[in-house]
Amino acid sequence: MEGKAFFIDTTLCIGCRACQIACKQWNQLPATKTENRGGFQNPADLSFYTYKLVRFFEQRGDDGKPVWYFFPDQCRHCLEPPCKEIPEDPDAIMIDQLTGAVLYTDKLKKENSQDVRDSCPYDIPRAENGTGYMAKCTMCVDRVHNGLLPACVKVCPTGAMNFGDYDAMVKLANRRLEEVGEKHPKAKLIGVEDTRVFWLLADKPEKYFDYAKSLIKPRGIDRKTALKKIARPLKELSREWQMLKGLAG
Ligand code: SF4
Ligand code: SF4
């Protein structure tokens, strides 16, 4: 398969949300006002200003101890995107030649925004209040075209976020599925057949969004090390932003 893909290994995710912050930083998106909803996921949902959201919830495992569910959510960059079928103008939503990324353009009319959102099987794209303009993950094509990793992948301290050639990501995903088999016998890959974002889940997919009994435990990284691993790439993102946007200007 041509193009690129993400592989998100949730068995390695520690819910640090560095990927979420890096996405905001690179795309120069404003912070979202949040409130205490009794959990640690913040903000509550994706929005016009939040393209990437680490969904998480605290639950009790079979042994009665608290366990975490983490699901870094974003546009799947579907191989045959249903959202692209909605606008009459075929150029309103483009497929990037190099990567296969699904990209929204300013030709996307606000009248289409509800239908575009409704067409997405994963409820990803969001319209801006008042304008109807739509936004979602861009696969950081501006970075990828310049040989850089997507911002979320660059900052992930555990190796949960991966990005590369589609076939290489499929290979990596299958290798990891095998590796975690003993620890997570119900582990499963989702998204490989029809999208450019695949996840390794430790349990049945429906258990993630239902916040059921999946046991996803982070693999040995302490808070201090994680913070250290996040700080440098976040600083580098600023430098890269100046470099690429400066070049474009
Ligand atoms: S996940 Fe939704 S928004 Fe993204 S390409 Fe697929 S249909 Fe479109
Ligand atoms: S940066 Fe990596 S470890 Fe942290 S929440 Fe995102 S995917 Fe998980």
PDB file of C-alpha atoms and ligand atoms in Angstrom:
ATOM      1  CA  MET A   1       0.000   0.000   0.000  1.00  0.00           C
ATOM      2  CA  GLU A   2       1.275   3.457  -0.921  1.00  0.00           C
ATOM      3  CA  GLY A   3       1.388   6.355   1.519  1.00  0.00           C
ATOM      4  CA  LYS A   4       1.769   6.656   5.262  1.00  0.00           C
ATOM      5  CA  ALA A   5       0.056   5.403   8.395  1.00  0.00           C
ATOM      6  CA  PHE A   6      -0.020   5.830  12.163  1.00  0.00           C
ATOM      7  CA  PHE A   7       0.263   2.872  14.499  1.00  0.00           C
ATOM      8  CA  ILE A   8      -0.968   3.642  18.019  1.00  0.00           C
ATOM      9  CA  ASP A   9       0.026   1.037  20.582  1.00  0.00           C
ATOM     10  CA  THR A  10      -2.310   1.649  23.511  1.00  0.00           C
ATOM     11  CA  THR A  11      -0.526  -0.996  25.568  1.00  0.00           C
ATOM     12  CA  LEU A  12       2.373   1.486  25.827  1.00  0.00           C
ATOM     13  CA  CYS A  13       0.291   4.636  26.363  1.00  0.00           C
ATOM     14  CA  ILE A  14       0.580   6.269  29.794  1.00  0.00           C
ATOM     15  CA  GLY A  15      -2.052   8.954  29.198  1.00  0.00           C
ATOM     16  CA  CYS A  16       0.423  11.834  29.494  1.00  0.00           C
ATOM     17  CA  ARG A  17      -1.367  13.799  26.725  1.00  0.00           C
ATOM     18  CA  ALA A  18       1.901  15.109  25.266  1.00  0.00           C
ATOM     19  CA  CYS A  19       0.539  14.129  21.828  1.00  0.00           C
ATOM     20  CA  GLN A  20      -2.567  16.239  22.447  1.00  0.00           C
ATOM     21  CA  ILE A  21      -0.480  19.250  23.509  1.00  0.00           C
ATOM     22  CA  ALA A  22       1.979  18.873  20.617  1.00  0.00           C
ATOM     23  CA  CYS A  23      -0.952  18.864  18.180  1.00  0.00           C
ATOM     24  CA  LYS A  24      -2.212  22.137  19.671  1.00  0.00           C
ATOM     25  CA  GLN A  25       1.264  23.628  19.619  1.00  0.00           C
ATOM     26  CA  TRP A  26       2.073  22.740  16.011  1.00  0.00           C
ATOM     27  CA  ASN A  27      -1.304  23.800  14.674  1.00  0.00           C
ATOM     28  CA  GLN A  28      -1.311  26.981  16.798  1.00  0.00           C
ATOM     29  CA  LEU A  29      -4.695  26.084  18.245  1.00  0.00           C
ATOM     30  CA  PRO A  30      -6.084  27.910  21.279  1.00  0.00           C
ATOM     31  CA  ALA A  31      -6.626  26.107  24.568  1.00  0.00           C
ATOM     32  CA  THR A  32     -10.114  24.840  25.289  1.00  0.00           C
ATOM     33  CA  LYS A  33     -11.913  25.897  28.456  1.00  0.00           C
ATOM     34  CA  THR A  34     -12.398  22.830  30.599  1.00  0.00           C
ATOM     35  CA  GLU A  35     -14.135  21.902  33.812  1.00  0.00           C
ATOM     36  CA  ASN A  36     -13.854  19.166  36.397  1.00  0.00           C
ATOM     37  CA  ARG A  37     -16.079  16.349  35.204  1.00  0.00           C
ATOM     38  CA  GLY A  38     -14.903  13.823  37.759  1.00  0.00           C
ATOM     39  CA  GLY A  39     -12.291  12.231  35.511  1.00  0.00           C
ATOM     40  CA  PHE A  40      -8.906  12.992  34.015  1.00  0.00           C
ATOM     41  CA  GLN A  41      -9.844  13.282  30.336  1.00  0.00           C
ATOM     42  CA  ASN A  42      -9.647  16.867  29.271  1.00  0.00           C
ATOM     43  CA  PRO A  43     -11.268  18.440  27.303  1.00  0.00           C
ATOM     44  CA  ALA A  44     -14.508  16.507  27.115  1.00  0.00           C
ATOM     45  CA  ASP A  45     -14.430  15.953  23.363  1.00  0.00           C
ATOM     46  CA  LEU A  46     -12.791  16.772  20.066  1.00  0.00           C
ATOM     47  CA  SER A  47     -13.593  20.220  18.699  1.00  0.00           C
ATOM     48  CA  PHE A  48     -12.706  22.680  15.941  1.00  0.00           C
ATOM     49  CA  TYR A  49      -9.695  23.548  18.112  1.00  0.00           C
ATOM     50  CA  THR A  50      -8.831  20.042  19.351  1.00  0.00           C
ATOM     51  CA  TYR A  51      -7.832  17.621  16.613  1.00  0.00           C
ATOM     52  CA  LYS A  52      -6.365  15.038  18.940  1.00  0.00           C
ATOM     53  CA  LEU A  53      -7.819  13.846  22.218  1.00  0.00           C
ATOM     54  CA  VAL A  54      -6.549  11.199  24.608  1.00  0.00           C
ATOM     55  CA  ARG A  55      -9.741   9.556  25.832  1.00  0.00           C
ATOM     56  CA  PHE A  56      -9.350   8.063  29.257  1.00  0.00           C
ATOM     57  CA  PHE A  57     -11.268   6.918  32.230  1.00  0.00           C
ATOM     58  CA  GLU A  58     -10.565   5.325  35.558  1.00  0.00           C
ATOM     59  CA  GLN A  59     -12.122   1.911  36.121  1.00  0.00           C
ATOM     60  CA  ARG A  60     -11.775  -1.017  38.480  1.00  0.00           C
ATOM     61  CA  GLY A  61     -10.027  -4.123  37.219  1.00  0.00           C
ATOM     62  CA  ASP A  62     -11.013  -7.715  37.985  1.00  0.00           C
ATOM     63  CA  ASP A  63      -8.844  -7.520  41.109  1.00  0.00           C
ATOM     64  CA  GLY A  64     -10.727  -4.446  42.320  1.00  0.00           C
ATOM     65  CA  LYS A  65      -7.749  -2.138  41.783  1.00  0.00           C
ATOM     66  CA  PRO A  66      -8.033   0.987  39.631  1.00  0.00           C
ATOM     67  CA  VAL A  67      -6.931   0.608  36.006  1.00  0.00           C
ATOM     68  CA  TRP A  68      -6.731   3.084  33.172  1.00  0.00           C
ATOM     69  CA  TYR A  69      -8.139   3.068  29.663  1.00  0.00           C
ATOM     70  CA  PHE A  70      -6.310   5.276  27.165  1.00  0.00           C
ATOM     71  CA  PHE A  71      -7.363   5.855  23.579  1.00  0.00           C
ATOM     72  CA  PRO A  72      -5.563   8.637  21.671  1.00  0.00           C
ATOM     73  CA  ASP A  73      -8.353   9.589  19.254  1.00  0.00           C
ATOM     74  CA  GLN A  74      -8.006  11.396  15.921  1.00  0.00           C
ATOM     75  CA  CYS A  75      -9.061  11.300  12.254  1.00  0.00           C
ATOM     76  CA  ARG A  76      -8.373   7.843  10.802  1.00  0.00           C
ATOM     77  CA  HIS A  77      -7.516   9.171   7.309  1.00  0.00           C
ATOM     78  CA  CYS A  78      -9.800   6.505   5.845  1.00  0.00           C
ATOM     79  CA  LEU A  79      -8.655   4.791   2.651  1.00  0.00           C
ATOM     80  CA  GLU A  80     -12.104   5.531   1.171  1.00  0.00           C
ATOM     81  CA  PRO A  81     -13.263   8.466   3.307  1.00  0.00           C
ATOM     82  CA  PRO A  82     -17.058   8.734   3.573  1.00  0.00           C
ATOM     83  CA  CYS A  83     -16.702  12.435   4.478  1.00  0.00           C
ATOM     84  CA  LYS A  84     -15.212  13.142   1.028  1.00  0.00           C
ATOM     85  CA  GLU A  85     -18.420  11.935  -0.633  1.00  0.00           C
ATOM     86  CA  ILE A  86     -20.537  14.731   0.854  1.00  0.00           C
ATOM     87  CA  PRO A  87     -19.454  18.018  -0.802  1.00  0.00           C
ATOM     88  CA  GLU A  88     -20.408  18.509  -4.451  1.00  0.00           C
ATOM     89  CA  ASP A  89     -17.019  20.074  -5.156  1.00  0.00           C
ATOM     90  CA  PRO A  90     -14.574  17.127  -5.425  1.00  0.00           C
ATOM     91  CA  ASP A  91     -11.722  19.436  -4.368  1.00  0.00           C
ATOM     92  CA  ALA A  92     -13.377  20.469  -1.103  1.00  0.00           C
ATOM     93  CA  ILE A  93     -11.801  17.460   0.623  1.00  0.00           C
ATOM     94  CA  MET A  94      -8.490  16.352  -0.876  1.00  0.00           C
ATOM     95  CA  ILE A  95      -6.354  13.246  -0.593  1.00  0.00           C
ATOM     96  CA  ASP A  96      -2.683  14.139  -0.275  1.00  0.00           C
ATOM     97  CA  GLN A  97      -0.705  12.274  -2.956  1.00  0.00           C
ATOM     98  CA  LEU A  98       2.409  11.578  -0.907  1.00  0.00           C
ATOM     99  CA  THR A  99       0.841  10.448   2.352  1.00  0.00           C
ATOM    100  CA  GLY A 100      -2.788   9.572   1.608  1.00  0.00           C
ATOM    101  CA  ALA A 101      -3.873  12.093   4.282  1.00  0.00           C
ATOM    102  CA  VAL A 102      -7.481  13.296   4.029  1.00  0.00           C
ATOM    103  CA  LEU A 103      -7.368  17.107   4.013  1.00  0.00           C
ATOM    104  CA  TYR A 104     -10.166  19.623   4.433  1.00  0.00           C
ATOM    105  CA  THR A 105      -9.870  22.802   2.358  1.00  0.00           C
ATOM    106  CA  ASP A 106     -11.591  26.173   2.554  1.00  0.00           C
ATOM    107  CA  LYS A 107     -13.770  25.046  -0.372  1.00  0.00           C
ATOM    108  CA  LEU A 108     -15.703  22.961   2.127  1.00  0.00           C
ATOM    109  CA  LYS A 109     -18.947  24.860   2.504  1.00  0.00           C
ATOM    110  CA  LYS A 110     -20.510  25.505   5.893  1.00  0.00           C
ATOM    111  CA  GLU A 111     -23.876  24.203   4.589  1.00  0.00           C
ATOM    112  CA  ASN A 112     -22.203  20.794   4.342  1.00  0.00           C
ATOM    113  CA  SER A 113     -20.742  20.734   7.827  1.00  0.00           C
ATOM    114  CA  GLN A 114     -23.453  18.720   9.627  1.00  0.00           C
ATOM    115  CA  ASP A 115     -23.628  16.173   6.778  1.00  0.00           C
ATOM    116  CA  VAL A 116     -19.829  15.852   6.734  1.00  0.00           C
ATOM    117  CA  ARG A 117     -19.806  15.216  10.473  1.00  0.00           C
ATOM    118  CA  ASP A 118     -22.688  12.740  10.222  1.00  0.00           C
ATOM    119  CA  SER A 119     -20.940  10.839   7.433  1.00  0.00           C
ATOM    120  CA  CYS A 120     -17.874  10.091   9.545  1.00  0.00           C
ATOM    121  CA  PRO A 121     -18.173   6.648  11.146  1.00  0.00           C
ATOM    122  CA  TYR A 122     -15.861   7.804  13.957  1.00  0.00           C
ATOM    123  CA  ASP A 123     -17.487  11.198  14.686  1.00  0.00           C
ATOM    124  CA  ILE A 124     -14.275  13.112  14.081  1.00  0.00           C
ATOM    125  CA  PRO A 125     -14.680  16.375  12.127  1.00  0.00           C
ATOM    126  CA  ARG A 126     -15.998  19.408  13.941  1.00  0.00           C
ATOM    127  CA  ALA A 127     -17.349  22.748  12.746  1.00  0.00           C
ATOM    128  CA  GLU A 128     -16.445  26.113  14.205  1.00  0.00           C
ATOM    129  CA  ASN A 129     -19.329  27.735  16.053  1.00  0.00           C
ATOM    130  CA  GLY A 130     -20.716  30.544  13.949  1.00  0.00           C
ATOM    131  CA  THR A 131     -18.667  30.010  10.771  1.00  0.00           C
ATOM    132  CA  GLY A 132     -19.333  26.342   9.963  1.00  0.00           C
ATOM    133  CA  TYR A 133     -15.713  25.861   8.885  1.00  0.00           C
ATOM    134  CA  MET A 134     -14.535  22.326   9.628  1.00  0.00           C
ATOM    135  CA  ALA A 135     -11.300  20.980  11.043  1.00  0.00           C
ATOM    136  CA  LYS A 136      -9.621  17.749  12.100  1.00  0.00           C
ATOM    137  CA  CYS A 137      -6.186  16.084  12.123  1.00  0.00           C
ATOM    138  CA  THR A 138      -4.130  16.914   9.034  1.00  0.00           C
ATOM    139  CA  MET A 139      -1.557  14.145   9.559  1.00  0.00           C
ATOM    140  CA  CYS A 140       0.850  17.137   9.891  1.00  0.00           C
ATOM    141  CA  VAL A 141       1.403  16.936   6.131  1.00  0.00           C
ATOM    142  CA  ASP A 142       3.370  20.192   6.293  1.00  0.00           C
ATOM    143  CA  ARG A 143       5.874  18.432   8.565  1.00  0.00           C
ATOM    144  CA  VAL A 144       5.810  15.086   6.781  1.00  0.00           C
ATOM    145  CA  HIS A 145       6.486  16.724   3.384  1.00  0.00           C
ATOM    146  CA  ASN A 146       9.599  18.191   4.988  1.00  0.00           C
ATOM    147  CA  GLY A 147      10.867  14.899   6.357  1.00  0.00           C
ATOM    148  CA  LEU A 148       9.575  15.428   9.912  1.00  0.00           C
ATOM    149  CA  LEU A 149       7.334  13.196  11.979  1.00  0.00           C
ATOM    150  CA  PRO A 150       3.801  14.351  12.886  1.00  0.00           C
ATOM    151  CA  ALA A 151       4.015  16.457  16.062  1.00  0.00           C
ATOM    152  CA  CYS A 152       2.101  13.913  18.188  1.00  0.00           C
ATOM    153  CA  VAL A 153       4.498  11.126  17.206  1.00  0.00           C
ATOM    154  CA  LYS A 154       7.570  13.256  17.785  1.00  0.00           C
ATOM    155  CA  VAL A 155       6.744  13.959  21.428  1.00  0.00           C
ATOM    156  CA  CYS A 156       5.346  10.587  22.552  1.00  0.00           C
ATOM    157  CA  PRO A 157       7.729   9.428  25.293  1.00  0.00           C
ATOM    158  CA  THR A 158       6.818   5.725  25.292  1.00  0.00           C
ATOM    159  CA  GLY A 159       6.689   4.667  21.643  1.00  0.00           C
ATOM    160  CA  ALA A 160       2.883   4.399  21.722  1.00  0.00           C
ATOM    161  CA  MET A 161       2.619   6.798  18.747  1.00  0.00           C
ATOM    162  CA  ASN A 162       4.315   5.553  15.573  1.00  0.00           C
ATOM    163  CA  PHE A 163       4.279   6.844  12.004  1.00  0.00           C
ATOM    164  CA  GLY A 164       5.822   5.742   8.733  1.00  0.00           C
ATOM    165  CA  ASP A 165       5.239   3.937   5.451  1.00  0.00           C
ATOM    166  CA  TYR A 166       1.926   2.111   5.491  1.00  0.00           C
ATOM    167  CA  ASP A 167       3.370  -1.381   5.038  1.00  0.00           C
ATOM    168  CA  ALA A 168       6.051  -0.806   7.687  1.00  0.00           C
ATOM    169  CA  MET A 169       3.362   0.251  10.174  1.00  0.00           C
ATOM    170  CA  VAL A 170       1.285  -2.860   9.398  1.00  0.00           C
ATOM    171  CA  LYS A 171       4.368  -4.971  10.026  1.00  0.00           C
ATOM    172  CA  LEU A 172       5.129  -3.192  13.299  1.00  0.00           C
ATOM    173  CA  ALA A 173       1.505  -3.504  14.419  1.00  0.00           C
ATOM    174  CA  ASN A 174       1.456  -7.255  13.775  1.00  0.00           C
ATOM    175  CA  ARG A 175       4.781  -7.701  15.528  1.00  0.00           C
ATOM    176  CA  ARG A 176       3.518  -5.865  18.603  1.00  0.00           C
ATOM    177  CA  LEU A 177       0.281  -7.882  18.570  1.00  0.00           C
ATOM    178  CA  GLU A 178       2.376 -11.029  18.791  1.00  0.00           C
ATOM    179  CA  GLU A 179       4.648  -9.581  21.479  1.00  0.00           C
ATOM    180  CA  VAL A 180       1.799  -8.583  23.820  1.00  0.00           C
ATOM    181  CA  GLY A 181      -0.161 -11.830  23.289  1.00  0.00           C
ATOM    182  CA  GLU A 182       0.921 -13.438  26.533  1.00  0.00           C
ATOM    183  CA  LYS A 183       0.187 -10.421  28.699  1.00  0.00           C
ATOM    184  CA  HIS A 184      -2.964  -9.408  26.822  1.00  0.00           C
ATOM    185  CA  PRO A 185      -4.520 -12.558  25.330  1.00  0.00           C
ATOM    186  CA  LYS A 186      -7.521 -10.562  24.040  1.00  0.00           C
ATOM    187  CA  ALA A 187      -5.324  -7.982  22.294  1.00  0.00           C
ATOM    188  CA  LYS A 188      -6.583  -6.905  18.908  1.00  0.00           C
ATOM    189  CA  LEU A 189      -5.610  -4.612  16.048  1.00  0.00           C
ATOM    190  CA  ILE A 190      -8.253  -2.252  14.689  1.00  0.00           C
ATOM    191  CA  GLY A 191      -8.242  -0.015  11.617  1.00  0.00           C
ATOM    192  CA  VAL A 192      -5.698  -1.919   9.536  1.00  0.00           C
ATOM    193  CA  GLU A 193      -8.092  -2.897   6.758  1.00  0.00           C
ATOM    194  CA  ASP A 194      -9.670   0.419   5.935  1.00  0.00           C
ATOM    195  CA  THR A 195      -7.839   3.360   7.479  1.00  0.00           C
ATOM    196  CA  ARG A 196      -4.387   4.909   7.886  1.00  0.00           C
ATOM    197  CA  VAL A 197      -4.529   4.859  11.680  1.00  0.00           C
ATOM    198  CA  PHE A 198      -4.386   1.544  13.464  1.00  0.00           C
ATOM    199  CA  TRP A 199      -4.518   0.821  17.171  1.00  0.00           C
ATOM    200  CA  LEU A 200      -3.324  -2.107  19.195  1.00  0.00           C
ATOM    201  CA  LEU A 201      -5.923  -2.607  21.927  1.00  0.00           C
ATOM    202  CA  ALA A 202      -5.448  -4.881  24.911  1.00  0.00           C
ATOM    203  CA  ASP A 203      -9.082  -5.978  24.858  1.00  0.00           C
ATOM    204  CA  LYS A 204     -12.248  -5.907  22.739  1.00  0.00           C
ATOM    205  CA  PRO A 205     -12.687  -2.540  20.963  1.00  0.00           C
ATOM    206  CA  GLU A 206     -16.159  -1.962  22.383  1.00  0.00           C
ATOM    207  CA  LYS A 207     -14.674  -2.108  25.859  1.00  0.00           C
ATOM    208  CA  TYR A 208     -12.699   1.066  25.265  1.00  0.00           C
ATOM    209  CA  PHE A 209     -15.526   3.395  24.540  1.00  0.00           C
ATOM    210  CA  ASP A 210     -17.766   1.629  27.035  1.00  0.00           C
ATOM    211  CA  TYR A 211     -14.957   1.936  29.552  1.00  0.00           C
ATOM    212  CA  ALA A 212     -15.329  -1.745  30.384  1.00  0.00           C
ATOM    213  CA  LYS A 213     -12.845  -4.149  31.888  1.00  0.00           C
ATOM    214  CA  SER A 214      -9.781  -3.807  29.661  1.00  0.00           C
ATOM    215  CA  LEU A 215      -6.485  -3.830  31.469  1.00  0.00           C
ATOM    216  CA  ILE A 216      -4.137  -1.390  29.848  1.00  0.00           C
ATOM    217  CA  LYS A 217      -1.133  -0.846  31.999  1.00  0.00           C
ATOM    218  CA  PRO A 218       1.732   1.391  30.952  1.00  0.00           C
ATOM    219  CA  ARG A 219       5.074  -0.311  30.500  1.00  0.00           C
ATOM    220  CA  GLY A 220       7.747   0.876  32.932  1.00  0.00           C
ATOM    221  CA  ILE A 221       8.288   4.609  32.452  1.00  0.00           C
ATOM    222  CA  ASP A 222       8.279   6.915  35.465  1.00  0.00           C
ATOM    223  CA  ARG A 223       6.853  10.409  35.551  1.00  0.00           C
ATOM    224  CA  LYS A 224      10.232  12.141  35.668  1.00  0.00           C
ATOM    225  CA  THR A 225      11.577  10.263  32.650  1.00  0.00           C
ATOM    226  CA  ALA A 226       8.359  10.844  30.720  1.00  0.00           C
ATOM    227  CA  LEU A 227       8.471  14.607  31.410  1.00  0.00           C
ATOM    228  CA  LYS A 228      12.106  14.732  30.377  1.00  0.00           C
ATOM    229  CA  LYS A 229      11.367  12.895  27.138  1.00  0.00           C
ATOM    230  CA  ILE A 230       8.473  15.240  26.345  1.00  0.00           C
ATOM    231  CA  ALA A 231      10.172  18.580  27.134  1.00  0.00           C
ATOM    232  CA  ARG A 232      12.867  18.479  24.447  1.00  0.00           C
ATOM    233  CA  PRO A 233      10.696  17.566  21.454  1.00  0.00           C
ATOM    234  CA  LEU A 234       8.124  20.172  22.517  1.00  0.00           C
ATOM    235  CA  LYS A 235      10.876  22.818  22.438  1.00  0.00           C
ATOM    236  CA  GLU A 236      12.034  21.509  19.071  1.00  0.00           C
ATOM    237  CA  LEU A 237       8.503  21.818  17.714  1.00  0.00           C
ATOM    238  CA  SER A 238       8.673  25.600  18.268  1.00  0.00           C
ATOM    239  CA  ARG A 239      11.958  25.769  16.378  1.00  0.00           C
ATOM    240  CA  GLU A 240      10.618  23.621  13.542  1.00  0.00           C
ATOM    241  CA  TRP A 241       7.483  25.738  13.372  1.00  0.00           C
ATOM    242  CA  GLN A 242       9.586  28.903  12.954  1.00  0.00           C
ATOM    243  CA  MET A 243      11.708  27.141  10.336  1.00  0.00           C
ATOM    244  CA  LEU A 244       8.890  25.717   8.193  1.00  0.00           C
ATOM    245  CA  LYS A 245       6.449  28.601   8.516  1.00  0.00           C
ATOM    246  CA  GLY A 246       9.334  31.033   7.967  1.00  0.00           C
ATOM    247  CA  LEU A 247      10.233  29.172   4.784  1.00  0.00           C
ATOM    248  CA  ALA A 248       6.608  29.223   3.650  1.00  0.00           C
ATOM    249  CA  GLY A 249       6.393  32.985   4.321  1.00  0.00           C
TER     250      GLY A 249
HETATM  251  S1  SF4 B   1     -12.131   9.399  10.086  1.00  0.00           S
HETATM  252 FE1  SF4 B   1     -13.925  10.588   9.533  1.00  0.00          FE
HETATM  253  S2  SF4 B   1     -13.087  12.650   9.102  1.00  0.00           S
HETATM  254 FE2  SF4 B   1     -11.364  11.200   9.041  1.00  0.00          FE
HETATM  255  S3  SF4 B   1     -11.191  10.621   6.863  1.00  0.00           S
HETATM  256 FE3  SF4 B   1     -12.477   9.060   7.884  1.00  0.00          FE
HETATM  257  S4  SF4 B   1     -14.572   9.818   7.517  1.00  0.00           S
HETATM  258 FE4  SF4 B   1     -13.215  11.545   7.125  1.00  0.00          FE
HETATM  259  S1  SF4 B   2       2.084  11.070  24.061  1.00  0.00           S
HETATM  260 FE1  SF4 B   2       2.126   8.813  23.831  1.00  0.00          FE
HETATM  261  S2  SF4 B   2       2.054   8.032  25.939  1.00  0.00           S
HETATM  262 FE2  SF4 B   2       1.413  10.194  26.044  1.00  0.00          FE
HETATM  263  S3  SF4 B   2      -0.861  10.119  25.842  1.00  0.00           S
HETATM  264 FE3  SF4 B   2      -0.059  10.396  23.766  1.00  0.00          FE
HETATM  265  S4  SF4 B   2       0.109   8.304  22.945  1.00  0.00           S
HETATM  266 FE4  SF4 B   2      -0.075   8.107  25.185  1.00  0.00          FE
END
